[in-house]
Coordinates of C-alpha atoms in Angstrom, one line a residue:
Chain A
M26 CA 124.5 81.3 42.9
T27 CA 125.8 83.4 45.6
D28 CA 122.5 84.5 47.2
T29 CA 121.6 81.1 48.3
A30 CA 124.7 80.9 50.2
S31 CA 124.7 84.3 51.8
R32 CA 121.0 84.7 52.7
P33 CA 120.9 82.0 55.4
R34 CA 124.0 83.2 57.1
A35 CA 122.4 86.7 57.2
L36 CA 119.4 85.0 58.8
T37 CA 121.2 83.0 61.4
A38 CA 123.8 85.9 62.2
K39 CA 121.3 87.7 64.2
P40 CA 120.7 85.7 67.3
S41 CA 117.1 85.7 68.3
A42 CA 115.9 86.0 71.9
G43 CA 115.1 82.3 72.1
A44 CA 118.4 80.6 70.6
R45 CA 116.8 77.2 71.5
F46 CA 115.8 76.4 67.9
D47 CA 118.9 77.2 66.1
T48 CA 118.9 73.8 64.6
A49 CA 116.2 71.5 63.4
L50 CA 116.6 69.1 66.2
G51 CA 116.9 71.9 68.8
W52 CA 120.4 71.0 69.9
S53 CA 121.3 73.2 73.0
P54 CA 124.6 74.7 73.6
R55 CA 124.1 74.2 77.4
V56 CA 125.9 71.3 79.2
G57 CA 123.3 68.7 79.7
P58 CA 122.2 65.1 78.6
N59 CA 121.3 66.7 75.3
M60 CA 124.7 67.8 74.6
I61 CA 126.3 64.6 75.9
L62 CA 124.0 62.6 73.5
R63 CA 125.2 64.9 70.7
I64 CA 128.8 64.5 71.5
L65 CA 128.5 60.7 71.7
L66 CA 126.7 60.5 68.3
C67 CA 129.5 62.9 66.7
V68 CA 132.2 60.5 68.1
L69 CA 130.4 57.5 66.5
V70 CA 130.0 59.2 63.3
F71 CA 133.7 60.4 63.3
C72 CA 134.8 56.8 63.8
I73 CA 132.6 55.5 60.8
F74 CA 133.8 58.0 58.5
A75 CA 137.4 59.0 59.5
L76 CA 138.9 55.9 61.2
P77 CA 139.1 53.9 58.0
F78 CA 141.5 56.6 56.7
M79 CA 143.6 56.5 59.7
A80 CA 143.9 52.9 59.4
I81 CA 145.1 53.2 55.8
I82 CA 147.8 55.7 56.7
S83 CA 149.0 53.7 59.6
G84 CA 149.0 50.4 57.7
A85 CA 151.0 52.1 54.8
F86 CA 153.7 52.9 57.6
D87 CA 153.5 49.5 59.3
R88 CA 156.2 47.0 59.0
N89 CA 153.9 43.9 59.1
S90 CA 150.7 45.3 58.0
S91 CA 148.0 42.8 57.2
P92 CA 144.2 43.0 56.8
T93 CA 144.0 41.0 60.0
D94 CA 146.0 43.3 62.1
I95 CA 145.0 46.8 61.3
S96 CA 145.7 49.5 64.0
L97 CA 145.2 53.3 64.2
L98 CA 149.0 53.8 64.9
P99 CA 151.8 51.9 63.2
K100 CA 153.1 49.2 65.6
S101 CA 156.6 49.3 64.1
F102 CA 157.1 52.3 62.0
T103 CA 158.7 51.7 58.6
L104 CA 159.2 53.1 55.2
R105 CA 159.7 49.7 53.6
N106 CA 156.3 49.8 52.0
F107 CA 157.2 52.8 50.0
E108 CA 160.5 51.4 49.0
A109 CA 158.5 48.3 47.7
A110 CA 156.2 50.8 46.1
T111 CA 159.0 52.2 44.3
Q112 CA 160.1 48.8 43.1
Q113 CA 156.6 48.1 41.8
G114 CA 156.8 51.4 39.8
L115 CA 154.1 53.2 41.8
W116 CA 155.9 56.6 41.2
G117 CA 155.5 56.0 37.6
Y118 CA 151.7 55.4 38.0
L119 CA 151.4 58.4 40.0
L120 CA 153.2 60.4 37.5
N121 CA 150.7 59.1 34.9
S122 CA 147.9 60.2 37.2
L123 CA 149.5 63.7 37.8
V124 CA 150.0 64.2 34.0
V125 CA 146.5 63.2 33.3
A126 CA 145.0 65.2 36.0
G127 CA 146.9 68.3 35.3
G128 CA 146.6 68.3 31.5
G129 CA 143.0 67.0 31.6
L130 CA 142.1 69.7 34.2
L131 CA 144.0 72.4 32.2
L132 CA 142.1 71.6 28.9
Q133 CA 138.8 71.0 30.5
M134 CA 139.1 74.5 32.2
T135 CA 140.2 76.2 29.0
V136 CA 137.5 74.5 26.9
S137 CA 134.8 75.4 29.4
V138 CA 135.7 79.0 29.9
F139 CA 135.9 79.5 26.1
A140 CA 132.5 77.8 25.5
A141 CA 130.9 79.6 28.4
Y142 CA 132.1 83.0 27.3
S143 CA 130.4 82.5 24.0
L144 CA 127.1 81.0 25.6
S145 CA 126.8 83.5 28.3
R146 CA 127.9 86.8 27.0
K147 CA 126.8 86.5 23.5
K148 CA 123.6 86.0 21.5
F149 CA 123.8 84.1 18.3
R150 CA 121.7 81.8 16.1
G151 CA 121.6 78.3 17.3
Q152 CA 122.5 79.0 20.8
A153 CA 119.9 76.9 22.2
L154 CA 121.0 74.0 20.2
V155 CA 124.4 74.3 21.3
L156 CA 123.4 74.5 24.9
L157 CA 121.3 71.4 24.5
L158 CA 124.4 69.6 22.9
V159 CA 126.5 70.9 25.9
L160 CA 124.1 69.3 28.3
M161 CA 123.8 66.0 26.4
T162 CA 127.8 65.5 26.9
M163 CA 126.8 65.2 30.5
M164 CA 124.6 62.2 29.6
L165 CA 127.3 60.5 27.6
P166 CA 129.8 59.5 30.4
E167 CA 132.6 57.1 29.5
E168 CA 130.6 54.1 30.8
I169 CA 127.8 54.5 28.3
I170 CA 130.0 55.1 25.2
G171 CA 133.2 53.1 26.5
I172 CA 133.1 50.5 23.6
P173 CA 132.9 52.8 20.6
L174 CA 135.1 55.3 22.4
S175 CA 137.8 52.5 22.7
L176 CA 137.5 52.2 18.9
V177 CA 137.9 55.9 18.4
L178 CA 141.0 56.0 20.6
G179 CA 142.6 53.3 18.7
D180 CA 142.3 55.0 15.5
L181 CA 141.6 58.7 15.8
P182 CA 139.7 59.6 12.5
L183 CA 141.0 62.4 10.3
L184 CA 144.3 62.7 12.1
G185 CA 144.9 58.9 11.5
I186 CA 146.9 58.4 14.8
S187 CA 146.4 56.1 17.6
L188 CA 145.8 57.6 21.1
R189 CA 146.0 54.3 22.8
G190 CA 148.6 54.0 25.3
S191 CA 149.3 57.7 25.4
V192 CA 148.1 60.0 28.3
L193 CA 146.3 62.0 25.5
A194 CA 143.8 59.1 25.3
V195 CA 142.5 60.2 28.8
I196 CA 143.4 64.0 28.6
L197 CA 141.3 64.7 25.6
P198 CA 138.2 62.8 26.3
V199 CA 137.8 64.5 29.8
G200 CA 138.3 67.9 28.0
I201 CA 134.7 68.1 27.4
W202 CA 132.4 68.1 30.3
G203 CA 129.0 69.8 30.2
F204 CA 128.9 70.3 33.9
S205 CA 131.9 72.8 33.9
I206 CA 130.7 74.6 31.0
F207 CA 127.3 75.0 32.5
I208 CA 128.6 76.2 35.9
M209 CA 131.0 78.7 34.3
S210 CA 128.3 80.1 32.0
E211 CA 125.9 80.4 34.8
F212 CA 128.4 82.4 36.6
M213 CA 129.5 84.6 33.8
K214 CA 125.9 85.5 33.0
E215 CA 125.7 87.4 36.3
I216 CA 128.4 89.8 35.5
P217 CA 126.8 93.1 34.8
G218 CA 126.9 94.1 31.1
E219 CA 128.0 97.7 31.7
I220 CA 131.5 96.5 32.8
E221 CA 131.8 94.6 29.3
E222 CA 130.3 97.8 27.4
A223 CA 132.8 100.2 29.1
A224 CA 135.7 98.0 28.0
R225 CA 134.3 97.7 24.6
L226 CA 134.2 101.5 24.3
D227 CA 137.8 101.3 25.0
G228 CA 138.3 99.0 22.0
V229 CA 139.1 96.0 23.9
G230 CA 139.2 92.8 21.7
E231 CA 137.4 89.7 22.5
F232 CA 140.5 87.8 24.0
R233 CA 141.4 90.6 26.2
M234 CA 137.8 91.0 27.2
L235 CA 137.8 87.5 28.3
F236 CA 141.2 87.3 30.1
T237 CA 141.5 90.7 31.7
I238 CA 137.7 91.6 32.3
I239 CA 135.5 88.6 32.6
L240 CA 137.9 85.9 34.0
P241 CA 139.2 87.9 37.0
L242 CA 135.6 88.3 38.1
C243 CA 135.1 84.6 37.8
K244 CA 137.6 83.4 40.3
P245 CA 135.1 81.7 42.5
A246 CA 133.6 79.8 39.6
L247 CA 137.1 78.9 38.5
G248 CA 137.6 77.3 41.9
V249 CA 134.4 75.5 41.6
I250 CA 135.1 74.0 38.2
G251 CA 138.7 73.3 39.1
I252 CA 137.9 71.0 42.1
F253 CA 135.0 69.2 40.4
G254 CA 137.1 68.8 37.3
F255 CA 140.0 67.5 39.4
M256 CA 137.7 65.0 41.2
M257 CA 136.1 64.0 37.9
V258 CA 139.6 63.3 36.2
W259 CA 141.1 61.8 39.3
D260 CA 138.1 59.5 39.7
Q261 CA 138.3 58.0 36.2
Y262 CA 138.7 54.3 36.0
L263 CA 137.0 52.8 32.9
L264 CA 138.7 55.4 30.6
P265 CA 142.3 54.8 31.6
L266 CA 141.6 51.0 31.7
I267 CA 140.3 51.0 28.2
A268 CA 142.9 53.5 27.0
A269 CA 145.8 51.6 28.2
N270 CA 148.0 49.6 25.9
D271 CA 149.5 47.7 28.7
P272 CA 149.6 48.1 32.6
S273 CA 152.4 50.5 32.4
D274 CA 150.0 53.2 31.0
Y275 CA 147.7 52.8 33.9
T276 CA 146.9 55.6 36.2
L277 CA 147.5 55.1 39.9
T278 CA 143.8 54.4 40.9
V279 CA 143.7 51.7 38.1
A280 CA 147.1 50.4 39.1
L281 CA 146.0 49.6 42.6
S282 CA 144.1 46.6 41.3
V283 CA 147.2 45.3 39.7
L284 CA 149.1 45.5 43.0
R285 CA 146.1 43.9 44.8
N286 CA 146.2 40.9 42.5
D287 CA 149.9 40.6 42.7
T288 CA 150.5 38.0 45.4
T289 CA 154.2 39.0 45.7
V290 CA 153.4 42.4 47.2
G291 CA 152.0 42.5 50.7
P292 CA 148.9 44.7 51.7
G293 CA 151.2 47.2 53.0
V294 CA 152.3 48.2 49.6
L295 CA 148.7 48.3 48.4
L296 CA 148.0 50.7 51.3
A297 CA 151.1 52.8 50.5
G298 CA 149.6 53.1 46.9
A299 CA 146.2 53.9 48.3
L300 CA 147.7 56.8 50.4
M301 CA 149.6 58.1 47.4
A302 CA 146.2 58.2 45.4
M303 CA 144.7 60.0 48.3
V304 CA 147.1 62.6 49.0
P305 CA 146.5 64.8 45.8
S306 CA 142.8 64.9 46.2
L307 CA 143.0 65.6 50.0
L308 CA 145.4 68.5 49.1
V309 CA 143.2 69.9 46.3
Y310 CA 140.1 69.5 48.6
L311 CA 141.7 71.2 51.7
F312 CA 142.7 74.3 49.7
L313 CA 139.5 74.6 47.5
Q314 CA 136.8 73.4 50.0
R315 CA 135.1 76.7 50.1
S316 CA 134.6 76.4 46.3
M317 CA 133.5 72.8 46.7
I318 CA 130.8 73.4 49.2
R319 CA 129.6 76.3 46.9
G320 CA 129.5 74.3 43.8
I321 CA 127.5 71.4 45.6
T322 CA 125.0 73.7 47.0
S323 CA 124.4 75.8 44.0
G324 CA 124.1 72.7 41.8
A325 CA 121.6 71.3 44.1
T326 CA 119.4 74.3 44.4
K327 CA 119.6 75.1 40.6
G328 CA 118.7 71.6 39.8
Chain B
M30 CA 127.4 82.4 8.4
T31 CA 124.7 84.9 8.3
T32 CA 125.2 88.5 7.5
A33 CA 121.6 89.6 8.0
P34 CA 121.1 92.2 10.5
T35 CA 120.1 89.6 13.3
K36 CA 120.5 90.8 16.8
P37 CA 123.5 93.2 16.9
A38 CA 126.0 92.8 19.6
R39 CA 125.0 94.8 22.6
S40 CA 127.9 97.4 22.2
L41 CA 126.8 98.4 18.9
T42 CA 123.5 99.4 19.7
R43 CA 124.6 101.4 22.6
A44 CA 127.6 103.1 20.9
P45 CA 126.0 106.0 18.9
D46 CA 129.2 106.8 16.7
T47 CA 129.3 103.3 15.2
G48 CA 125.5 103.1 14.3
Q49 CA 125.7 105.2 11.1
E50 CA 127.6 103.2 8.6
P51 CA 125.8 99.8 7.7
A52 CA 128.9 98.5 6.0
R53 CA 131.1 98.8 9.0
R54 CA 128.4 97.5 11.2
K55 CA 128.1 94.4 9.0
R56 CA 131.7 93.7 9.1
R57 CA 131.6 94.2 12.9
N58 CA 128.8 91.8 13.0
G59 CA 130.7 89.2 11.1
K60 CA 133.6 89.6 13.3
Q61 CA 131.5 89.1 16.3
L62 CA 129.9 85.9 14.9
L63 CA 133.5 84.6 14.0
A64 CA 134.6 85.3 17.6
I65 CA 131.7 83.5 19.0
W66 CA 132.1 80.4 17.0
L67 CA 136.1 80.5 17.4
F68 CA 135.4 80.3 21.2
L69 CA 133.2 77.4 20.7
V70 CA 135.5 75.5 18.4
P71 CA 137.5 73.4 21.2
A72 CA 134.4 72.2 22.8
A73 CA 132.7 71.3 19.5
V74 CA 135.8 69.4 18.3
L75 CA 136.2 67.5 21.5
G76 CA 132.5 66.8 22.0
L77 CA 132.3 65.7 18.5
Y78 CA 135.1 63.3 18.7
F79 CA 134.8 61.9 22.1
K80 CA 131.1 62.0 22.8
F81 CA 128.9 62.3 19.6
I82 CA 130.9 60.3 17.1
P83 CA 131.2 57.3 19.7
M84 CA 127.6 57.7 20.5
V85 CA 126.5 57.4 16.9
E86 CA 129.1 54.7 16.2
G87 CA 127.7 52.8 19.3
I88 CA 124.0 53.1 17.9
R89 CA 125.3 51.8 14.5
L90 CA 127.2 48.8 16.1
S91 CA 124.3 47.8 18.2
F92 CA 122.5 46.7 14.8
F93 CA 125.6 44.7 13.7
K94 CA 127.3 41.4 14.3
V95 CA 130.8 42.7 14.6
Q96 CA 133.5 40.7 13.6
P97 CA 137.2 41.7 13.2
F98 CA 138.5 40.8 9.7
L99 CA 135.3 39.2 8.5
G100 CA 133.3 42.3 8.2
D101 CA 130.4 43.4 10.1
V102 CA 126.9 41.9 9.3
F103 CA 123.7 43.6 9.7
V104 CA 121.5 41.8 12.2
G105 CA 118.6 44.2 13.0
L106 CA 117.5 44.0 16.2
D107 CA 119.0 40.6 17.1
N108 CA 121.5 42.2 19.5
Y109 CA 118.8 43.8 21.4
I110 CA 116.9 40.4 21.6
S111 CA 119.9 38.8 22.9
V112 CA 120.4 41.4 25.7
L113 CA 116.7 41.4 26.7
T114 CA 116.5 37.4 26.8
D115 CA 119.8 37.0 28.4
A116 CA 119.3 35.5 31.8
R117 CA 122.5 37.0 33.1
F118 CA 121.7 40.4 31.8
M119 CA 118.3 40.4 33.6
E120 CA 119.8 39.2 36.7
A121 CA 122.3 42.1 36.3
L122 CA 119.5 44.4 35.8
G123 CA 117.8 43.3 39.2
H124 CA 121.1 43.7 41.0
T125 CA 121.6 47.3 39.4
V126 CA 118.0 48.3 40.5
V127 CA 118.5 46.8 44.2
L128 CA 121.9 48.3 44.3
G129 CA 120.7 51.7 43.0
V130 CA 117.6 51.9 45.2
T131 CA 119.6 50.9 48.4
Q132 CA 122.5 53.1 47.8
T133 CA 120.4 56.1 46.7
L134 CA 117.9 56.0 49.6
G135 CA 120.6 54.8 52.2
A136 CA 122.7 57.7 51.2
L137 CA 119.8 60.1 51.5
V138 CA 118.7 58.8 54.9
V139 CA 122.1 58.8 56.4
G140 CA 122.9 62.2 54.7
F141 CA 119.8 63.7 56.4
A142 CA 120.7 62.3 59.8
L143 CA 124.3 63.6 59.5
A144 CA 123.0 67.0 58.5
L145 CA 120.6 67.1 61.4
L146 CA 123.4 66.1 63.9
L147 CA 126.0 68.4 62.3
E148 CA 123.8 71.4 61.8
G149 CA 125.3 74.6 63.5
Q150 CA 127.8 77.3 63.6
A151 CA 130.4 75.9 66.1
R152 CA 133.9 75.6 64.8
S153 CA 134.1 72.0 66.0
L154 CA 131.2 71.0 64.0
W155 CA 132.7 72.7 60.9
I156 CA 135.9 70.6 61.5
L157 CA 133.8 67.4 61.8
R158 CA 131.8 68.1 58.7
T159 CA 135.1 68.7 56.7
T160 CA 136.5 65.4 58.0
I161 CA 133.3 63.5 57.2
F162 CA 133.5 64.6 53.6
L163 CA 136.7 62.9 53.0
P164 CA 135.1 59.7 51.3
V165 CA 133.5 61.9 48.7
V166 CA 136.7 63.4 47.6
T167 CA 138.7 60.1 47.6
A168 CA 138.6 58.4 44.2
L169 CA 136.1 55.5 44.1
A170 CA 138.8 53.0 43.3
V171 CA 140.7 53.9 46.4
V172 CA 137.5 53.8 48.5
G173 CA 137.1 50.2 47.1
E174 CA 140.5 49.0 48.0
I175 CA 140.0 50.6 51.4
W176 CA 136.9 48.5 52.0
R177 CA 138.3 45.4 50.6
I178 CA 140.6 45.5 53.5
L179 CA 138.0 46.5 56.1
Y180 CA 135.8 43.6 54.8
F181 CA 138.4 41.0 55.1
P182 CA 136.5 37.9 55.6
T183 CA 138.1 36.0 58.5
A184 CA 137.0 36.4 62.1
D185 CA 140.0 38.8 62.7
G186 CA 139.4 41.1 59.8
P187 CA 138.9 44.7 60.9
L188 CA 135.0 44.8 60.6
N189 CA 134.7 41.1 61.8
S190 CA 136.6 42.1 64.9
I191 CA 134.2 44.8 65.7
L192 CA 131.3 42.4 65.0
G193 CA 133.1 39.9 67.4
W194 CA 133.0 42.5 70.2
L195 CA 129.3 42.8 69.6
G196 CA 129.0 39.1 69.7
L197 CA 128.1 38.7 66.2
G198 CA 129.7 35.8 64.0
P199 CA 132.1 36.7 61.3
L200 CA 130.5 37.6 58.1
Q201 CA 131.6 36.7 54.6
F202 CA 131.0 40.1 53.3
L203 CA 132.2 40.4 49.7
N204 CA 132.9 36.7 49.6
G205 CA 129.4 35.5 50.4
T206 CA 126.8 35.5 47.6
D207 CA 124.0 36.7 49.7
T208 CA 126.0 39.4 51.4
A209 CA 128.1 40.7 48.7
L210 CA 125.6 43.0 47.1
W211 CA 124.7 44.6 50.5
S212 CA 128.3 45.1 51.3
I213 CA 128.7 47.0 48.1
A214 CA 125.7 48.9 48.9
V215 CA 127.3 50.0 52.3
V216 CA 130.3 51.1 50.6
G217 CA 128.1 53.3 48.3
I218 CA 126.1 54.8 51.1
W219 CA 129.4 55.5 53.2
S220 CA 131.0 57.3 50.1
G221 CA 127.7 59.0 49.1
A222 CA 125.9 60.2 52.2
P223 CA 128.3 63.1 53.2
Y224 CA 127.7 64.7 49.7
N225 CA 124.0 64.7 50.5
M226 CA 124.7 66.0 53.9
V227 CA 126.2 69.2 52.4
I228 CA 123.2 69.6 50.2
I229 CA 120.9 69.1 53.1
L230 CA 122.8 71.4 55.3
A231 CA 122.6 74.1 52.7
G232 CA 118.7 73.4 52.7
L233 CA 118.5 73.5 56.4
T234 CA 120.0 77.0 56.7
G235 CA 117.4 78.3 54.5
V236 CA 114.6 77.1 56.9
D237 CA 112.9 80.0 58.6
R238 CA 113.8 79.8 62.2
S239 CA 110.9 81.6 63.5
L240 CA 108.9 78.7 62.3
Y241 CA 110.8 76.4 65.0
E242 CA 110.1 78.9 67.6
S243 CA 106.5 79.2 67.0
A244 CA 106.2 75.5 66.7
G245 CA 108.0 75.4 70.1
V246 CA 105.5 77.8 71.6
D247 CA 102.8 75.5 70.3
G248 CA 104.3 72.5 72.0
A249 CA 105.3 70.5 68.9
T250 CA 107.6 67.5 69.4
I251 CA 110.8 67.3 67.6
W252 CA 109.2 64.7 65.2
Q253 CA 106.4 67.1 64.2
R254 CA 108.8 69.8 63.7
L255 CA 110.8 67.6 61.3
R256 CA 107.7 66.4 59.6
Y257 CA 105.9 69.8 59.1
I258 CA 108.7 72.4 58.8
T259 CA 111.9 70.9 57.9
L260 CA 111.1 68.3 55.4
P261 CA 108.7 70.5 53.2
A262 CA 111.5 73.2 53.1
L263 CA 113.9 70.6 51.8
R264 CA 111.7 68.9 49.4
P265 CA 112.6 70.8 46.1
S266 CA 116.2 70.1 46.4
L267 CA 115.8 66.5 47.6
V268 CA 113.6 65.5 44.6
I269 CA 116.3 66.7 42.2
V270 CA 119.1 65.1 44.3
L271 CA 117.3 61.8 44.4
T272 CA 116.5 61.6 40.8
L273 CA 120.2 62.5 39.8
A274 CA 121.6 59.9 42.2
A275 CA 119.2 57.3 40.8
I276 CA 120.4 58.1 37.3
R277 CA 124.0 58.0 38.3
S278 CA 123.7 54.7 40.0
L279 CA 122.3 53.0 36.8
R280 CA 125.9 53.2 35.5
S281 CA 127.9 52.4 38.5
F282 CA 130.7 50.5 37.6
T283 CA 133.9 51.3 39.5
E284 CA 133.1 50.5 42.9
V285 CA 131.5 47.2 41.9
Y286 CA 134.4 46.2 39.6
V287 CA 137.0 47.1 42.3
L288 CA 135.1 45.4 45.1
T289 CA 134.0 42.2 43.6
G290 CA 134.3 42.3 39.7
G291 CA 130.9 41.0 39.7
G292 CA 131.4 37.8 41.8
P293 CA 131.1 35.7 43.7
A294 CA 129.1 33.5 41.2
G295 CA 127.7 36.6 39.4
S296 CA 125.8 37.7 42.7
T297 CA 126.9 41.2 42.1
E298 CA 126.9 41.4 38.6
V299 CA 125.5 44.8 37.4
W300 CA 124.6 46.2 34.1
M301 CA 127.7 47.9 33.5
T302 CA 130.1 45.1 34.6
R303 CA 128.3 42.6 32.3
M304 CA 128.5 45.0 29.6
Y305 CA 132.2 45.5 30.2
S306 CA 132.9 41.7 30.2
L307 CA 130.9 41.2 27.1
G308 CA 132.4 44.1 25.2
F309 CA 136.0 44.0 26.3
Q310 CA 136.7 40.5 27.4
R311 CA 134.6 38.4 25.1
N312 CA 134.6 40.9 22.2
D313 CA 130.8 40.6 21.7
I314 CA 130.8 44.3 20.6
G315 CA 127.5 44.3 18.9
V316 CA 125.6 42.9 21.8
A317 CA 127.4 45.2 24.3
S318 CA 126.7 48.0 22.3
A319 CA 123.0 47.2 22.2
A320 CA 123.3 47.0 26.1
A321 CA 124.8 50.5 26.1
V322 CA 122.2 52.0 23.9
L323 CA 119.4 50.5 26.2
L324 CA 121.2 52.1 29.2
L325 CA 121.5 55.4 27.2
V326 CA 117.9 55.4 26.3
V327 CA 116.8 54.8 30.1
T328 CA 119.2 57.6 31.3
L329 CA 117.8 60.0 28.8
L330 CA 114.3 59.3 29.8
L331 CA 115.1 59.6 33.3
T332 CA 116.9 62.9 32.6
L333 CA 114.1 64.4 30.6
G334 CA 111.6 63.4 33.4
T335 CA 113.8 65.1 36.0
Q336 CA 114.0 68.3 34.0
L337 CA 110.2 68.2 33.5
L338 CA 109.8 67.7 37.3
G339 CA 112.3 70.4 37.9
K340 CA 110.4 72.7 35.5
R341 CA 106.9 72.0 37.1
K342 CA 108.4 72.5 40.6
A343 CA 109.7 75.9 39.6
A344 CA 106.3 76.9 38.1
L345 CA 104.5 76.0 41.1

């Protein structure tokens, strides 16, 4: 997992005599037409990918924001959109989202760490079958099993309670995600067995082994499953939609569509809501982006 | 739970002082097994309740005419026949494939171009890459809302103003039956390409730089360099990425639902939105379940195919 990331850096670290072909296209660091072309293209790319976000931010703070009058800086700065958002109960939706994301992520990470510990550090009968089932959970997303899942949520078998309308209806189903378990156990496999044996000779039990020996060595992997899990939970749309009893149970991302269809609120409020829904994922991304890149690249090279 | 001396835990074989008493070892072994399964319990319970029971239930329902209060009636394969002969489902299938292919290939090509442009060690490039990645991090529903505004169909809507500067007429985007599907595809490419960019960038750093240099000495053009050095080096990861994206696009729901809801006039109806409206709005649960099972089967087959492909690649 780590070697794919570090190997190329080592390669590029020693500058070869002819640094001309440092990149596939042979971009040169010297000032020239080549460089100007590259800068122009970069500006274009920046406009395409970043300006929409700036327009959203500006629109959220603009007094008379309308889709026909989007600018990159608010023409007349106001917080009125956020006041209107308060009246529309957007903070409640945000709270729903945060509770779901926090609870769901905590559950998902705990479940994944536990399962990964068994799957990677132990050998037992039926291990291959368990692993197969774990992989299968990745092929059963909410979209595919949405209809029967909505029946299950309405009447949880055995416990006989209805999850519908409670945040648990979103938190519990996202608790199991094969991807997290898989990433985590791949990482745990690489911890040398000697460390574990030494601890076991000292009489360390299973729980202490996991929490004081194995887990501290897994910090990078925790970052990876943390950010991917957060994105997975925050991105949920169908699940909160079918799990809700009425619109007040919606998460912020789902509630945006309610705002949009409400003709009494202007687009400024919608933009304020969109901004509120963006900020948490932005913060998580900026703090954990190293883990994120690592997760993507390891996922791609591992297949 | 078996107590037979299967494979003892690693520590037991290495610790000489515990190996002598079989009874104690057995007890240790049992404890080990208990611990193993205890750690698996949370995943097992959640997986059972929220993945596997719904899956089995979905398969069961797909063979029934589901009627609340009247009781379900077994109808055999009728639901499947309804799905496969339903003109709107077939149309939705066509849209799903068109959207999937366009988005997947588009995001790959754009991602490749982005990676080639932004390859390098400079700090400014790193900042640019971080910025460009924003659409991936933003929730799809939010991306959808952003683009609904950008696509505002009047001549003074944001994108139409830009088209106006270029001297192109205002487009209807999401409101036109012949532009809506392509407009959704553009959103998919915009939000998916940066992800591919990161994967391809990682692949690019693994390309042997001395090959570029010797190609330069041989007088190869940029195009030849890409064709004979860069692409072959990237191929293994590209194949996997491409297949996974294709599988994911089969069940794309959120962006279509947020952007158009399947309209106008069903021109962007995809498999998932059709299934959703049948199951949740018209309560035709049996037929919707059959559609879900078909989707599941196709996904399973594609995934298995990818696995085999990946294995063969690894073996070569």
